[in-house]
Coordinates of C-alpha atoms in Angstrom, one line a residue:
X8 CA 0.0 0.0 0.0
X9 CA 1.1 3.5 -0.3
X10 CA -0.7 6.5 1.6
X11 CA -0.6 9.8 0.1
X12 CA -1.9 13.0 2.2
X13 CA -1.5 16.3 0.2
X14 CA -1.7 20.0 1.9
X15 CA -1.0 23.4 0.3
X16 CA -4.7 24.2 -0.8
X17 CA -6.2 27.3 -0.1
X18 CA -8.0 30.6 -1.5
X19 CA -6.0 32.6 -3.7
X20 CA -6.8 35.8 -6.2
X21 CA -6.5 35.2 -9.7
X22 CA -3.3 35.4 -11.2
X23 CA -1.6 34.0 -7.4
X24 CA 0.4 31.0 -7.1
X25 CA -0.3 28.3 -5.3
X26 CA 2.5 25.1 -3.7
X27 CA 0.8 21.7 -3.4
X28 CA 2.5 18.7 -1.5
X29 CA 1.8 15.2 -1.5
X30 CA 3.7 13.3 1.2
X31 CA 3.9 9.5 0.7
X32 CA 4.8 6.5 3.0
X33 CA 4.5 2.7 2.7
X34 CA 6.1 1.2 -0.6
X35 CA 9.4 2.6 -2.0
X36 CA 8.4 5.8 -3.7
X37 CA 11.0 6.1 -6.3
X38 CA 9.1 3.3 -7.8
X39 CA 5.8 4.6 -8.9
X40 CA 5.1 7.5 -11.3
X41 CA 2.9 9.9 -9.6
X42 CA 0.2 12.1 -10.8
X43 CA -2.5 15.2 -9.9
X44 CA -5.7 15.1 -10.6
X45 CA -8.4 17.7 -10.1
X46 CA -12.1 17.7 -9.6
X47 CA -14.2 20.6 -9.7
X48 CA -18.0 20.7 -8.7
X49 CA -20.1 19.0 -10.8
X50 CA -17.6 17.8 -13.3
X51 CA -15.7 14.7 -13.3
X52 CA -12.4 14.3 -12.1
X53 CA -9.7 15.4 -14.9
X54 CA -5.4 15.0 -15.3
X55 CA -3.3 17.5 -14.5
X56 CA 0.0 16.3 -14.3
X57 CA 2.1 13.1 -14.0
X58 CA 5.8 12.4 -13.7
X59 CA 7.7 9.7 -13.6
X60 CA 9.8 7.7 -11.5
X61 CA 12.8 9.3 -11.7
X62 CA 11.2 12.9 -12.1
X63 CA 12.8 13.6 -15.5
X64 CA 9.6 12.7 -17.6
X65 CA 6.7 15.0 -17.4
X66 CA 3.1 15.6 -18.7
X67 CA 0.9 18.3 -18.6
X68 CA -3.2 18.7 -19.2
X69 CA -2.9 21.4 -21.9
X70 CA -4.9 24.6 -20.2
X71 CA -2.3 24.1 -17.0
X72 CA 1.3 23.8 -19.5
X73 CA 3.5 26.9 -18.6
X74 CA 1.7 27.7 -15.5
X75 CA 2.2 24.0 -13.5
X76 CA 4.9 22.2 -12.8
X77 CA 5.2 18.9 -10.9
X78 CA 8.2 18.1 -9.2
X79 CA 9.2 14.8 -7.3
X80 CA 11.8 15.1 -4.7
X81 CA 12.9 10.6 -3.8
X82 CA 14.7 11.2 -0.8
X83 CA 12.0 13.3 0.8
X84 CA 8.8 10.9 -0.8
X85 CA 7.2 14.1 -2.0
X86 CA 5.8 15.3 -4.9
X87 CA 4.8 18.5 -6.0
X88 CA 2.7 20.6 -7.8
X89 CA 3.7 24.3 -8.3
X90 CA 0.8 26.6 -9.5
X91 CA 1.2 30.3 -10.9
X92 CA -1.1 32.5 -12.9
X93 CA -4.0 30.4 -11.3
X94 CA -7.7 31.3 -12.7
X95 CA -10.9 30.9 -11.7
X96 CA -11.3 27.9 -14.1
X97 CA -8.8 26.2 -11.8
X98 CA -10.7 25.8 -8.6
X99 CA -11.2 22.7 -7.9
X100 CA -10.5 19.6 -5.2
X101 CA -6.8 18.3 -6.1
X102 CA -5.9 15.1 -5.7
X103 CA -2.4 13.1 -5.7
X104 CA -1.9 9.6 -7.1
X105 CA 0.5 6.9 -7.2
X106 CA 0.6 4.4 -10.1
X107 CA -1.1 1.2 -9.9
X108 CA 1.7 -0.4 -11.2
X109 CA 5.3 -0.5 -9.9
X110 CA 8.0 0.0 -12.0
X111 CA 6.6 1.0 -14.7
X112 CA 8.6 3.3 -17.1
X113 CA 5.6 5.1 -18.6
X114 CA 3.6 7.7 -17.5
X115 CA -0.4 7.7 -17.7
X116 CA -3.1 10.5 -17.8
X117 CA -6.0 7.6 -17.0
X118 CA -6.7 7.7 -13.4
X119 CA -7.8 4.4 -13.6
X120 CA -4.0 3.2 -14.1
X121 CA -3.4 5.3 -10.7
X122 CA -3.9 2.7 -7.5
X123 CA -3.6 5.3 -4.9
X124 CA -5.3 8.4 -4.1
X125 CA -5.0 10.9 -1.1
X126 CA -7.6 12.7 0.2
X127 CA -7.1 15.8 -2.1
X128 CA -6.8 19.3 -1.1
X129 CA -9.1 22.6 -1.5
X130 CA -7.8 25.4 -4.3
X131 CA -10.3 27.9 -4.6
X132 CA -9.0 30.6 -7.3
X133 CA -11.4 34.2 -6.7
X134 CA -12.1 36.2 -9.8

């Protein structure tokens, strides 16, 4: 098992930044790819972000490229999601995932191929 528990959400103007943290414990860490995920109310839950094992692939949901970036850290069993020039469009519950699948040397946007989930975190963007 791996648990994830992020923290960093909050209420921020349009055009702030935002840090999210996902702190993981149980498996090796270095072994999974990680991911974000977001779901905002009413809608289904949507990719943001994914990297992989090692940190030096990543993947980006196309409205959040040049304004995201996820970050891994191995030592510290961390992962990250920086968030800048945030808009209202963004708010939303965010979620951090691990990969169902050890080892693996791909990354995923499907959330089904994530076996892991924390609790997510509030990010509420105000026009």
């Amino acid at each position: 098992q791996v648990q994830l528990v992020e923290s960093g959400g909050g209420l921020v103007q349009a055009g702030g930044s935002l840090r999210l943290s996902c702190a993981a414990s149980g498996r090796t860490f270095s072994n999974y790819a990680m991911g974000w995920f977001r779901q905002a109310p009413g809608k289904e839950r949507e990719f943001v972000a994914a990297i992989s094992r090692s940190g030096g692939n990543t993947y980006y949901l196309d409205s959040v490229k040049g304004r995201f970036t996820i970050s891994r850290d191995n030592a510290k069993n961390t992962v990250n999601l920086q968030m800048s020039s945030l808009k209202p469009e963004d708010t939303a519950v965010y979620y951090c995932a691990a990969d169902l699948y050890s080892g693996r040397y791909y990354i995923t946007v499907d959330s089904k191929e994530y076996g892991y989930w924390g609790q997510g975190t509030q990010v509420t963007v105000s026009s």
